[in-house]
Short mmCIF file of C-alpha atoms and ligand atoms in Angstrom, two decimals:
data_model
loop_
_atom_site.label_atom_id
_atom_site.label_comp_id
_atom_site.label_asym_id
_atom_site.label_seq_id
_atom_site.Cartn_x
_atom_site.Cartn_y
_atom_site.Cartn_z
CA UNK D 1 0.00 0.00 0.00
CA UNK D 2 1.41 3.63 -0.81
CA UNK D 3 1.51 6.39 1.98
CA UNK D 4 -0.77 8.85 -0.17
CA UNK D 5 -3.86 9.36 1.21
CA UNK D 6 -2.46 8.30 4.83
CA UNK D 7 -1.12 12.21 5.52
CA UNK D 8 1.92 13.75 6.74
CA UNK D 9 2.63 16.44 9.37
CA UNK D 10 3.16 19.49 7.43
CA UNK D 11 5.89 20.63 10.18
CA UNK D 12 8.01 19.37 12.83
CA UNK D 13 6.37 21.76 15.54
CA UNK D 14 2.96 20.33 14.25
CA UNK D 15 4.27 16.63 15.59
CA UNK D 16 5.67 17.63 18.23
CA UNK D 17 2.87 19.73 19.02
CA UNK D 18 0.39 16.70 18.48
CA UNK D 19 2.31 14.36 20.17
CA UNK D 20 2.18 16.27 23.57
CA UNK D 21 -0.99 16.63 23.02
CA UNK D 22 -1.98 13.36 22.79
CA UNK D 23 0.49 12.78 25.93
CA UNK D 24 -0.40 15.91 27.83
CA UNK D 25 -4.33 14.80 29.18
CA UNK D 26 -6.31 13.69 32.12
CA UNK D 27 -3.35 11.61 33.28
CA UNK D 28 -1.22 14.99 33.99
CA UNK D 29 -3.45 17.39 35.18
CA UNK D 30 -6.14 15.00 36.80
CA UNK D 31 -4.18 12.05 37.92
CA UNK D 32 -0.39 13.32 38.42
CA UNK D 33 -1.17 15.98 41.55
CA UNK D 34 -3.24 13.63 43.34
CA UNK D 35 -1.18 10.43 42.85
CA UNK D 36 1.50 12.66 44.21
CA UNK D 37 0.04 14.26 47.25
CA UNK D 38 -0.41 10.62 48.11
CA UNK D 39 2.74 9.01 47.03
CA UNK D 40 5.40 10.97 48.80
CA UNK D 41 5.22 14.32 47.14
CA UNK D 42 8.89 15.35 45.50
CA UNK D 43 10.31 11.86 46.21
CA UNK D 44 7.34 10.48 44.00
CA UNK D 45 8.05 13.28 41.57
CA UNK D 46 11.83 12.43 41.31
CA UNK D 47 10.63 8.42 41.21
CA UNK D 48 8.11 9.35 38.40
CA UNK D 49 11.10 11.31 36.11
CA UNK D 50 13.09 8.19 37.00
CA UNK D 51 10.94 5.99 35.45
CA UNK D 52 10.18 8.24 32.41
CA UNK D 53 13.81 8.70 31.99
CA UNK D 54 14.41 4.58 31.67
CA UNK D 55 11.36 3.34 30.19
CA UNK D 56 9.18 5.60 29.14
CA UNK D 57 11.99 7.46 26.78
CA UNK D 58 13.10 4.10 25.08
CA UNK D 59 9.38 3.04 25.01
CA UNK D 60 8.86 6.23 22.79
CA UNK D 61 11.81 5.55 20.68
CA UNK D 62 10.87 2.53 20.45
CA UNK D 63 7.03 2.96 18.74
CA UNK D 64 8.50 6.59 16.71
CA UNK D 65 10.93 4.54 14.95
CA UNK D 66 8.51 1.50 14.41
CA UNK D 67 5.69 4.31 13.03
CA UNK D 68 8.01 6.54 10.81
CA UNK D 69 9.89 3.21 9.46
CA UNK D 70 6.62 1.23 8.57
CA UNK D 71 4.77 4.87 7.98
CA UNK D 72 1.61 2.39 8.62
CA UNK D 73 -0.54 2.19 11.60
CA UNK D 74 0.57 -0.46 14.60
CA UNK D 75 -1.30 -3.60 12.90
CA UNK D 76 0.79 -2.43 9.67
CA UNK D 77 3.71 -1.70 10.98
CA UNK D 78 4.44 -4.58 12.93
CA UNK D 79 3.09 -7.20 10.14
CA UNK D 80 5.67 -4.99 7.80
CA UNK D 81 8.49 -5.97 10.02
CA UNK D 82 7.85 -9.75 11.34
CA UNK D 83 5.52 -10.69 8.03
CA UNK D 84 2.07 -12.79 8.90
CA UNK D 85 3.93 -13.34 12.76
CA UNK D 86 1.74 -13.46 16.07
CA UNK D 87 3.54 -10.77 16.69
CA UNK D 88 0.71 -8.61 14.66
CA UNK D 89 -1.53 -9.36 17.97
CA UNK D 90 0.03 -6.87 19.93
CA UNK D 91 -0.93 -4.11 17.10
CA UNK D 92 -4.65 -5.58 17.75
CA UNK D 93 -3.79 -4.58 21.56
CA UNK D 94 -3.09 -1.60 20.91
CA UNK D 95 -6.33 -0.75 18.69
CA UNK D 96 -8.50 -2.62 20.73
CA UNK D 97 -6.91 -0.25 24.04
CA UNK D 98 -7.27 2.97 21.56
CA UNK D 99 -11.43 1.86 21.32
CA UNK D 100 -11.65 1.23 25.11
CA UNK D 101 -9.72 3.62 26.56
CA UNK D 102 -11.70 6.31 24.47
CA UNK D 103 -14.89 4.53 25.37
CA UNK D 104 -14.38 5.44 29.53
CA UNK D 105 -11.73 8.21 28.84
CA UNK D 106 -14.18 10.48 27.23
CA UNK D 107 -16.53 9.61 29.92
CA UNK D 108 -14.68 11.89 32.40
CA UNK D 109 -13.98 14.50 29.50
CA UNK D 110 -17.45 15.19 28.83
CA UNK D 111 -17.20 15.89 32.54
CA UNK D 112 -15.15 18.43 32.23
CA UNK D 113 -17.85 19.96 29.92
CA UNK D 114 -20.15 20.23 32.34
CA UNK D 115 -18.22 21.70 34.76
CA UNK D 116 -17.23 24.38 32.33
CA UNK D 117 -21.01 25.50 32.26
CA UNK D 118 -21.59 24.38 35.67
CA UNK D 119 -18.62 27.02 37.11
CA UNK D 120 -19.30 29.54 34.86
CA UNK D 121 -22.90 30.16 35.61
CA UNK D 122 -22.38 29.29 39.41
CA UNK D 123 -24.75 25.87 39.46
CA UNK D 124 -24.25 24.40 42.78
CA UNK D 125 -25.08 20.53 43.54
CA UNK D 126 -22.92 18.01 43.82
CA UNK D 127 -20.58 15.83 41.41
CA UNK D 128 -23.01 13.22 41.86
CA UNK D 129 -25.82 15.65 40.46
CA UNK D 130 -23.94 15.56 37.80
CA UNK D 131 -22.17 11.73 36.98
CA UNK D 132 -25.63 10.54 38.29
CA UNK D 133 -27.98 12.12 36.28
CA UNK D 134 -27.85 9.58 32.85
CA UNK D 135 -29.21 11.33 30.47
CA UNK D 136 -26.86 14.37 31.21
CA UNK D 137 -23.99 12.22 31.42
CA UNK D 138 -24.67 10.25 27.92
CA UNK D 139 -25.08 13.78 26.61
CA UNK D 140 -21.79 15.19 27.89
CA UNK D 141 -20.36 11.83 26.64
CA UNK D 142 -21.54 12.31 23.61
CA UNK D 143 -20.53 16.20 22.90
CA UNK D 144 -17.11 15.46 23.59
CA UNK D 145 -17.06 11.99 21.13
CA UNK D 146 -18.15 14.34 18.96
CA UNK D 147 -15.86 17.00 18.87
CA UNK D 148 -13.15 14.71 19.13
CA UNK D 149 -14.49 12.95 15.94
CA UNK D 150 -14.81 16.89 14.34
CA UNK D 151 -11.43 17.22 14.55
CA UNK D 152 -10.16 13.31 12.99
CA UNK D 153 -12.41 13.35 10.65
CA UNK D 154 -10.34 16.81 8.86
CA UNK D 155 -7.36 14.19 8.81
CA UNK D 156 -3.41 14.84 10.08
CA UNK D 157 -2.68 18.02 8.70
CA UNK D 158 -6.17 19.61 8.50
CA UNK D 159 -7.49 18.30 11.61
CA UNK D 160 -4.82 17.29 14.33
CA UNK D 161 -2.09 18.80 13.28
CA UNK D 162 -4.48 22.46 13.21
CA UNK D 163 -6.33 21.74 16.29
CA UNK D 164 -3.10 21.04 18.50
CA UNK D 165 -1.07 24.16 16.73
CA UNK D 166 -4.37 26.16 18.05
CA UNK D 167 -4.91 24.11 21.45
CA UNK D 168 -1.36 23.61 22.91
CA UNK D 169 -0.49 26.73 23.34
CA UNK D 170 -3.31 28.12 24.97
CA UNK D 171 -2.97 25.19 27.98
CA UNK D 172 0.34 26.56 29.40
CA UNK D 173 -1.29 30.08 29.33
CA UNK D 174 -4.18 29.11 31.24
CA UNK D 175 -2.78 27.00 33.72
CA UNK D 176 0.80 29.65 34.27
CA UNK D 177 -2.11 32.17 34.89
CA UNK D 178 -4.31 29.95 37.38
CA UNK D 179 -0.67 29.27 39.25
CA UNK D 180 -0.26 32.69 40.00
CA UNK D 181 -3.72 33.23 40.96
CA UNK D 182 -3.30 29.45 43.40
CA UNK D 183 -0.36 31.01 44.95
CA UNK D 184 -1.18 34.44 45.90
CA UNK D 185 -4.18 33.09 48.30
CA UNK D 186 -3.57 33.65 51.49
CA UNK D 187 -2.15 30.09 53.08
CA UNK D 188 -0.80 28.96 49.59
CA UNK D 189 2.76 27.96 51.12
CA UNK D 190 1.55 25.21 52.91
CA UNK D 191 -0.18 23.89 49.60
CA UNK D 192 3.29 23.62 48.06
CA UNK D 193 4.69 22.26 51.11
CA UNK D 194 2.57 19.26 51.34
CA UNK D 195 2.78 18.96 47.42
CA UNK D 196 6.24 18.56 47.48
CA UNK D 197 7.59 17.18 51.09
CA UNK D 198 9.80 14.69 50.09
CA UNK D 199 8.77 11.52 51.49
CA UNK D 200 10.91 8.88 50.91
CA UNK D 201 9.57 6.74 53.47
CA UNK D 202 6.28 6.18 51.40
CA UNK D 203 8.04 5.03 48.45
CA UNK D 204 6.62 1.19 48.69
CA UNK D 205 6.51 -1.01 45.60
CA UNK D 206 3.12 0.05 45.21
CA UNK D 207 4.56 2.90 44.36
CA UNK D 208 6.99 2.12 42.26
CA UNK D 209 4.05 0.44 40.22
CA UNK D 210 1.84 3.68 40.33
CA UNK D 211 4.98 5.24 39.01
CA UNK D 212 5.91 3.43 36.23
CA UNK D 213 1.48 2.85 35.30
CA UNK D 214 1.79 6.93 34.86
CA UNK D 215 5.03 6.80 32.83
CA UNK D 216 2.93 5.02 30.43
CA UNK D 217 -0.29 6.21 30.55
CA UNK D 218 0.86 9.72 30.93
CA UNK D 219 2.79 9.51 27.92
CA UNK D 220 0.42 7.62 25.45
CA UNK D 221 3.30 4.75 25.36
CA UNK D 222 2.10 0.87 24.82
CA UNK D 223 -0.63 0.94 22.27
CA UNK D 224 0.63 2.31 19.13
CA UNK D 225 -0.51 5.75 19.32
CA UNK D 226 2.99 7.13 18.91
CA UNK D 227 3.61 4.34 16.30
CA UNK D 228 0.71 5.95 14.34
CA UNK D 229 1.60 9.63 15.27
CA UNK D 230 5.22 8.41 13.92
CA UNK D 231 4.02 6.96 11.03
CA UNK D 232 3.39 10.93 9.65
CA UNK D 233 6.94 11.59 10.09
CA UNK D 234 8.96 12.41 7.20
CA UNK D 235 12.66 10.49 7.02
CA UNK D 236 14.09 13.40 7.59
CA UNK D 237 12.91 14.32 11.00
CA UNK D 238 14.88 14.64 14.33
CA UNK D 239 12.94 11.55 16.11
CA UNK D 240 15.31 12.14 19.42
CA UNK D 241 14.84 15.67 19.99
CA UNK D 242 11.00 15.74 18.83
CA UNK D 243 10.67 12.85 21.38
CA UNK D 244 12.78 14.39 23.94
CA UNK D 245 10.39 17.66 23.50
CA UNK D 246 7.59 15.74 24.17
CA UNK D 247 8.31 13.68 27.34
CA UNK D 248 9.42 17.42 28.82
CA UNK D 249 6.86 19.15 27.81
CA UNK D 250 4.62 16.46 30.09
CA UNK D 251 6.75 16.45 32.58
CA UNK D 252 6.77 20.50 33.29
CA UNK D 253 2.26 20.69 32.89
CA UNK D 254 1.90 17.49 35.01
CA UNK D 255 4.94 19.52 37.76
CA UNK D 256 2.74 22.57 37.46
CA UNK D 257 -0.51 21.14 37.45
CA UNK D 258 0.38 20.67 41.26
CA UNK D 259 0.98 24.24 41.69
CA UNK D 260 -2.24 25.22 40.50
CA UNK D 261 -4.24 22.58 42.76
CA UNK D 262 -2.81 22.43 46.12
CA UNK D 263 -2.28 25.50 47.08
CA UNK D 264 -5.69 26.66 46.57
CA UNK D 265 -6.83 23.09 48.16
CA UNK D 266 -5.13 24.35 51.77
CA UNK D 267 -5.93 28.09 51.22
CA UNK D 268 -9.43 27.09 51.73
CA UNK D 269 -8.88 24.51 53.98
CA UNK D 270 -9.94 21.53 52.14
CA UNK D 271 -8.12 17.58 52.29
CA UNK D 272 -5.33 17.02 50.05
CA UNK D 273 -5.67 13.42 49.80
CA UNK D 274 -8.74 13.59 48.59
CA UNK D 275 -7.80 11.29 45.56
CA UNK D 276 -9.27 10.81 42.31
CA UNK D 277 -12.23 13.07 43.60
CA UNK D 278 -10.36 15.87 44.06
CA UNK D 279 -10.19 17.34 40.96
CA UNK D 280 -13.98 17.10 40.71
CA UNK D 281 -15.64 17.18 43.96
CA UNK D 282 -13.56 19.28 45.89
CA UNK D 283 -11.80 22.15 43.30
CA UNK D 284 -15.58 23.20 42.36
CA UNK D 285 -16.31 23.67 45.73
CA UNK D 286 -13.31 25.89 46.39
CA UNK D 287 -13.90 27.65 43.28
CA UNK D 288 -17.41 28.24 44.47
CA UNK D 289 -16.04 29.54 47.69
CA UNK D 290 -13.25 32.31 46.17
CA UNK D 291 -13.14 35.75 45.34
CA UNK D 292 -12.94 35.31 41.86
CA UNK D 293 -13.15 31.64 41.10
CA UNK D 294 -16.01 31.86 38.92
CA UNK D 295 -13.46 32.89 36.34
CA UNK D 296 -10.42 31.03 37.33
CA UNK D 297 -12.83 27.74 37.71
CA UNK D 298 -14.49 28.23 34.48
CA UNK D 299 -10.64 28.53 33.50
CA UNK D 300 -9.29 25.50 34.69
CA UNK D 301 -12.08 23.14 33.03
CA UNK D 302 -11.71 24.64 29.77
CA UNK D 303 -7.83 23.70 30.37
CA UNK D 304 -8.89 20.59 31.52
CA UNK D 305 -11.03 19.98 28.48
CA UNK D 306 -8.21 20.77 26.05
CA UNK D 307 -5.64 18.66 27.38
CA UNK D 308 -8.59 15.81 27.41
CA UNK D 309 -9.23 16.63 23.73
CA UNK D 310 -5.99 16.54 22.50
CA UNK D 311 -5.61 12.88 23.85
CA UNK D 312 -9.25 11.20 22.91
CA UNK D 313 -7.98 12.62 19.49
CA UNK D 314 -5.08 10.14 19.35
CA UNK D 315 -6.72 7.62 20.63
CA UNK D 316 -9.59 8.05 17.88
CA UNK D 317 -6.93 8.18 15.53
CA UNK D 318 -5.04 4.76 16.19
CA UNK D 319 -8.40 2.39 14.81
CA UNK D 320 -8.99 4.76 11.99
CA UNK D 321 -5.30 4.85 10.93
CA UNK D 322 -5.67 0.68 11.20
CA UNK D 323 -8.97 0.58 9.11
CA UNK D 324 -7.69 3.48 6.41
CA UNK D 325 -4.19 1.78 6.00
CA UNK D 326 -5.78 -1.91 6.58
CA UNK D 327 -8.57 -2.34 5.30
CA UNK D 328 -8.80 0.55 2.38
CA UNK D 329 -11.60 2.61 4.44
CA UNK D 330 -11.68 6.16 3.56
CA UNK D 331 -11.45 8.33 6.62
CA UNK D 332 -14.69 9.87 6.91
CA UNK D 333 -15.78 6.42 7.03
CA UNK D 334 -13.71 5.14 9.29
CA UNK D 335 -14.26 7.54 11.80
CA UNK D 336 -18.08 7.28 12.15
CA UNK D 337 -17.43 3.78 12.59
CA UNK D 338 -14.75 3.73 15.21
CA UNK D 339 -16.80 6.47 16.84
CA UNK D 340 -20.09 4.60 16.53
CA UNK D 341 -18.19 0.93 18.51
CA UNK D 342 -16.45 3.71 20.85
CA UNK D 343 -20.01 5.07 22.17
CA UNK D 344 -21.40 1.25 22.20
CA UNK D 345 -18.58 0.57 24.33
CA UNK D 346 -18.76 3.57 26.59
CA UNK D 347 -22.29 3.07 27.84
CA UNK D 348 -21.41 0.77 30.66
CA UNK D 349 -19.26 3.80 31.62
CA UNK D 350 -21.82 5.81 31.65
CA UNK D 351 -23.99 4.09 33.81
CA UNK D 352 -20.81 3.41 36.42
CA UNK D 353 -21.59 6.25 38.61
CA UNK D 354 -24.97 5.41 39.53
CA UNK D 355 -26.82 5.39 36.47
CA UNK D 356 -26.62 1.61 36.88
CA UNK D 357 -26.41 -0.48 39.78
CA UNK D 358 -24.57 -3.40 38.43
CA UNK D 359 -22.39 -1.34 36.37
CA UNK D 360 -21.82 1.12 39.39
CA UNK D 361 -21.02 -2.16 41.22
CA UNK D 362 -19.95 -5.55 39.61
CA UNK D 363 -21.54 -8.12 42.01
CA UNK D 364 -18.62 -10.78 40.34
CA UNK D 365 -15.90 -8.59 41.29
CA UNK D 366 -16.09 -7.20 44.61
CA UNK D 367 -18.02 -4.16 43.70
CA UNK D 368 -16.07 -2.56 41.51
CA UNK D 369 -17.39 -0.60 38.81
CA UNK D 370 -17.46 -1.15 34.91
CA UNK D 371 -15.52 2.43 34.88
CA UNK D 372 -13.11 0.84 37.14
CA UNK D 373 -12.29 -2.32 35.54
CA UNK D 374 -11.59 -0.60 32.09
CA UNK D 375 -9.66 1.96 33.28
CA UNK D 376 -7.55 -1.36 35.32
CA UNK D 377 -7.23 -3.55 32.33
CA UNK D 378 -6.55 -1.01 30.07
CA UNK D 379 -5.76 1.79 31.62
CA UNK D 380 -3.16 -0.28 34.09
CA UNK D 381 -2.36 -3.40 32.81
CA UNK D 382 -2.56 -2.90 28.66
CA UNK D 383 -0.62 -0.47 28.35
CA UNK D 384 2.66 -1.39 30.06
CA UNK D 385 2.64 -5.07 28.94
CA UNK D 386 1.93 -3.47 25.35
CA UNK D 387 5.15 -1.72 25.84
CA UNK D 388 6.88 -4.50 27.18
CA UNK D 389 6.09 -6.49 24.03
CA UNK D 390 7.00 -3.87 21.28
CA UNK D 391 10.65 -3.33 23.39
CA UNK D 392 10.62 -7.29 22.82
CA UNK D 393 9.97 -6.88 19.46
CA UNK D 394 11.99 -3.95 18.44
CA UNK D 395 15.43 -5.07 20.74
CA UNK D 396 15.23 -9.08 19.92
CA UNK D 397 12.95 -9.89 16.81
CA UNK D 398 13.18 -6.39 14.34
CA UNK D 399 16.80 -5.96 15.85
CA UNK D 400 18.57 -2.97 17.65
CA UNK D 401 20.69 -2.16 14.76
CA UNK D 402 18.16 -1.23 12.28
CA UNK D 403 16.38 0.47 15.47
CA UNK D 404 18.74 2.80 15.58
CA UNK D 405 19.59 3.26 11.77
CA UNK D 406 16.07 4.42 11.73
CA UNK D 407 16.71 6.55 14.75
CA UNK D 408 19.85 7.85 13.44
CA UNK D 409 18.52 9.31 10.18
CA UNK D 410 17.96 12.98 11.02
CA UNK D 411 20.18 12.66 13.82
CA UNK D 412 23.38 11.04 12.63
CA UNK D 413 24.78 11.35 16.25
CA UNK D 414 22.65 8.92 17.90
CA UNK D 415 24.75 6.15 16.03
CA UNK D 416 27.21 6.17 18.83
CA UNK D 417 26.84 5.95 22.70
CA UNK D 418 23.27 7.01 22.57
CA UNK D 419 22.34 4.11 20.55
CA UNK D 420 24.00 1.52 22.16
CA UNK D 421 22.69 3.26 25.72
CA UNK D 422 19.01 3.11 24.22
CA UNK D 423 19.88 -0.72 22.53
CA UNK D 424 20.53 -1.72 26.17
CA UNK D 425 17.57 -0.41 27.55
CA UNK D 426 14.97 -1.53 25.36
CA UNK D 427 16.67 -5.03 24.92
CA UNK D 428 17.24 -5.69 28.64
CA UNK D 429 16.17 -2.82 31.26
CA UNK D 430 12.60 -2.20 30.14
CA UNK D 431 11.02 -5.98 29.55
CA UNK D 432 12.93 -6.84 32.75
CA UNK D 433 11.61 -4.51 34.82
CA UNK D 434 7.89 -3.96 33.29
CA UNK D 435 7.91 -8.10 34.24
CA UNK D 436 8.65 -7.92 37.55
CA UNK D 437 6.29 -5.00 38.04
CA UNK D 438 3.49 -6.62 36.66
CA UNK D 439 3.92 -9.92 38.65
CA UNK D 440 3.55 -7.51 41.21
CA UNK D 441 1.22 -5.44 40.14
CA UNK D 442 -1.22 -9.11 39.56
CA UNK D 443 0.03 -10.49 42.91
CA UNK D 444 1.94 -13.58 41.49
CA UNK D 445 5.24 -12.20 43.23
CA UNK D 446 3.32 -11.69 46.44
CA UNK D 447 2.83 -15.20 46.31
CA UNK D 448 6.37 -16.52 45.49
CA UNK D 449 8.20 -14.63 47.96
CA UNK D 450 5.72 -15.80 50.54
N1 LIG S 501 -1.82 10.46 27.74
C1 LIG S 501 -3.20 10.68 27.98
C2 LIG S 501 -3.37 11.37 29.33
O1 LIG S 501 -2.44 11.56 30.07
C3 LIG S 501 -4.03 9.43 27.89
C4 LIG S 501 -3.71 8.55 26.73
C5 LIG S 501 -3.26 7.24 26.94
C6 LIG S 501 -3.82 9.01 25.42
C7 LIG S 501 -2.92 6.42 25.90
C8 LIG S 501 -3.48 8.20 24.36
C9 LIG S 501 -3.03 6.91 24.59
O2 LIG S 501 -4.44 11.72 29.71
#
């Protein structure tokens, strides 16, 4: 199959734009500040770049140079290397995660939505009102698949590439201005101080595994969506430093996301470890409560919406890249149809927050809720054995010394030390240690050492 028709970025600054987009998201802004306040504030944040720095980096390498090699979508791109292999299954993964990832992921961004209308014109009630109310939430749900499905269906240059040039920049704007509001409140210090105590004593290897789970979700590594978003790449593009841009541009929004939350959490007096709820149940409340947080709350959700957009966008865009390149679809096409499954998929979601009583609470497992299992299996589990398997692939089966051929062209320096640094990594470091985490993250090591 030719490339023509797949699309190209039209500039280095649009990729690198769209990939931090697709990695900047819930996971940073959300997730990273209250995984932290929990885990040992700076000492989790120094455990976090750690595990970016070994894994997630090489990881990225890994699926860029797959993606701008094959310039095919994960299925493709894999098959292209190992032929008719098994190996083509873990390009399947990584579709089927891009479909059910979007299908509860887009749950909480239509959230973010609401909140947007429900800060701006001062609606009180709480986040259940909201999550629990079915027909709202299926509406907010839907809104957001569709203006994530707006934006694939205009293609890689028309409609992600454009979107993230307009999108990206606006989030650091947003979020530098509702720091400086966060910090000026009276109390802010202590905010900071419990954001960033280092506590090394809570590093556990539950933490370690929360760590290296946000390396990859945080950066969109393990299902292909930087395979496809590399795929766009033209041969003569600086993989290293476009990658490198990327994984620091997270790193600095998901740091400062911190800075805008906490210190306006203590100013008015509110729990830090709230958890997952934080962001939701307890922010609108102290925007409700502060001189001006009508506009700074109205503020942060739109911010929050745009880093959530950014992402279901890549995540749309891994099936439809696998049915255009795979199965001849034409775009348009392909994206009502992926979008159609997605919502299918996503109404269990829906109906996890109270809409549903056995969704809210899977009698087989313990209560849990259809939200929560996805977000487990995919969100937790997919994702790092997905990027165990393409290191196994790339370092042992495609071989580290075309890996870094392809990595070397448009950076000829990365033939040396770099290369061989990187070759170790992906061939030994990161499917040793995503193993052992994820006998520990299902127990089995638990069980052994006992
Ligand atoms: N990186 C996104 C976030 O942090 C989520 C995501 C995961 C997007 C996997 C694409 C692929 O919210």
């Amino acid at each position: 199959m030719t490339t023509e028709g797949r699309g190209t970025w039209g500039s280095r600054l649009g990729f690198v734009l769209a990939a931090a987009g697709s990695a900047v998201g819930l996971g940073h802004i959300w997730r990273f500040p209250y995984i932290t306040g929990e885990n040992g504030g700076a000492a989790f944040v120094l455990l976090y770049i750690l595990c970016v720095a070994l894994i997630g980096v090489p990881i990225l390498f890994v699926e860029l140079a797959l993606g701008r090699h094959a310039q095919l979508n994960p299925v493709g791109a894999i098959r292209k290397i190992t032929g008719n292999s098994a190996w083509k299954y873990v390009g399947y993964l990584g579709v089927a995660a891009g479909v059910c990832i979007l299908s509860y992921y887009t749950v909480v961004a239509g959230w973010t939505f609401g909140y947007i209308f429900k800060t701006a014109f001062g609606w009180g009630g709480p986040h259940g009102q909201l999550t629990g109310n079915v027909l709202l939430n299926a509406l907010l749900f839907l809104a957001f698949m569709l203006l994530t499905v707006g934006v694939v269906y205009g293609g890689v240059q028309g409609g992600i590439e454009k979107w993230s040039k307009i999108l990206m920049p606006i989030l650091p704007l947003i979020l530098v201005a509702i720091i400086l509001y966060s910090l000026t409140l009276p109390g802010a210090m202590e905010g900071v101080r419990f954001y960033l105590r280092p506590d090394f004593s809570a590093i556990t290897g539950q933490t370690v595994l929360m760590a290296l789970g946000q390396a990859f979700f945080a950066n969109s590594l393990g299902m292909g969506a930087m395979v496809t978003y590399g795929s766009y790449l033209s041969k003569n593009e600086n993989i290293v430093t476009s990658g490198l841009s990327v994984v620091g541009f997270g790193i600095l929004i998901s740091f400062l996301a911190g800075f805008a939350i906490f210190p306006a959490v203590f100013a008015m007096g509110q729990d830090p470890a709230a958890g997952p709820q934080l962001v939701f149940v307890i922010l609108p409340e102290i925007f409700a409560a502060m001189p001006g947080g009508l506009v700074v709350g109205t503020a942060f959700f739109v911010l929050l919406a745009i880093a959530a957009l950014t992402s279901t966008i890549s995540l749309l865009e891994v099936p439809v890249a696998f049915l255009i390149d795979e199965k001849g679809m034409r775009r348009k096409v392909a994206t009502w149809l992926v979008a159609g499954v997605t919502v299918l998929f996503g109404i269990p979601s829906v109906l996890s927050f109270g809409g549903s009583a056995f969704f809210t609470s899977l009698p087989f497992l313990g209560g849990m809720s259809f939200f929560d299992l996805m977000d487990f299996i995919f969100g937790a589990v997919a994702l790092p054995l997905g990027g165990m398997l393409f290191a196994i692939l790339v370092g042992w089966r495609w071989g580290m010394a075309r890996a870094v051929a392809e990595m070397a062209q448009g950076n000829p320096a990365f033939m040396g030390l770099p290369g061989a640094v990187w070759g170790f990594l992906v061939r030994y470091v990161c499917p040793a240690v995503i193993f052992v985490v994820m006998l520990h993250q299902t127990g089995i090591l638990r069980k052994l050492m006992e």
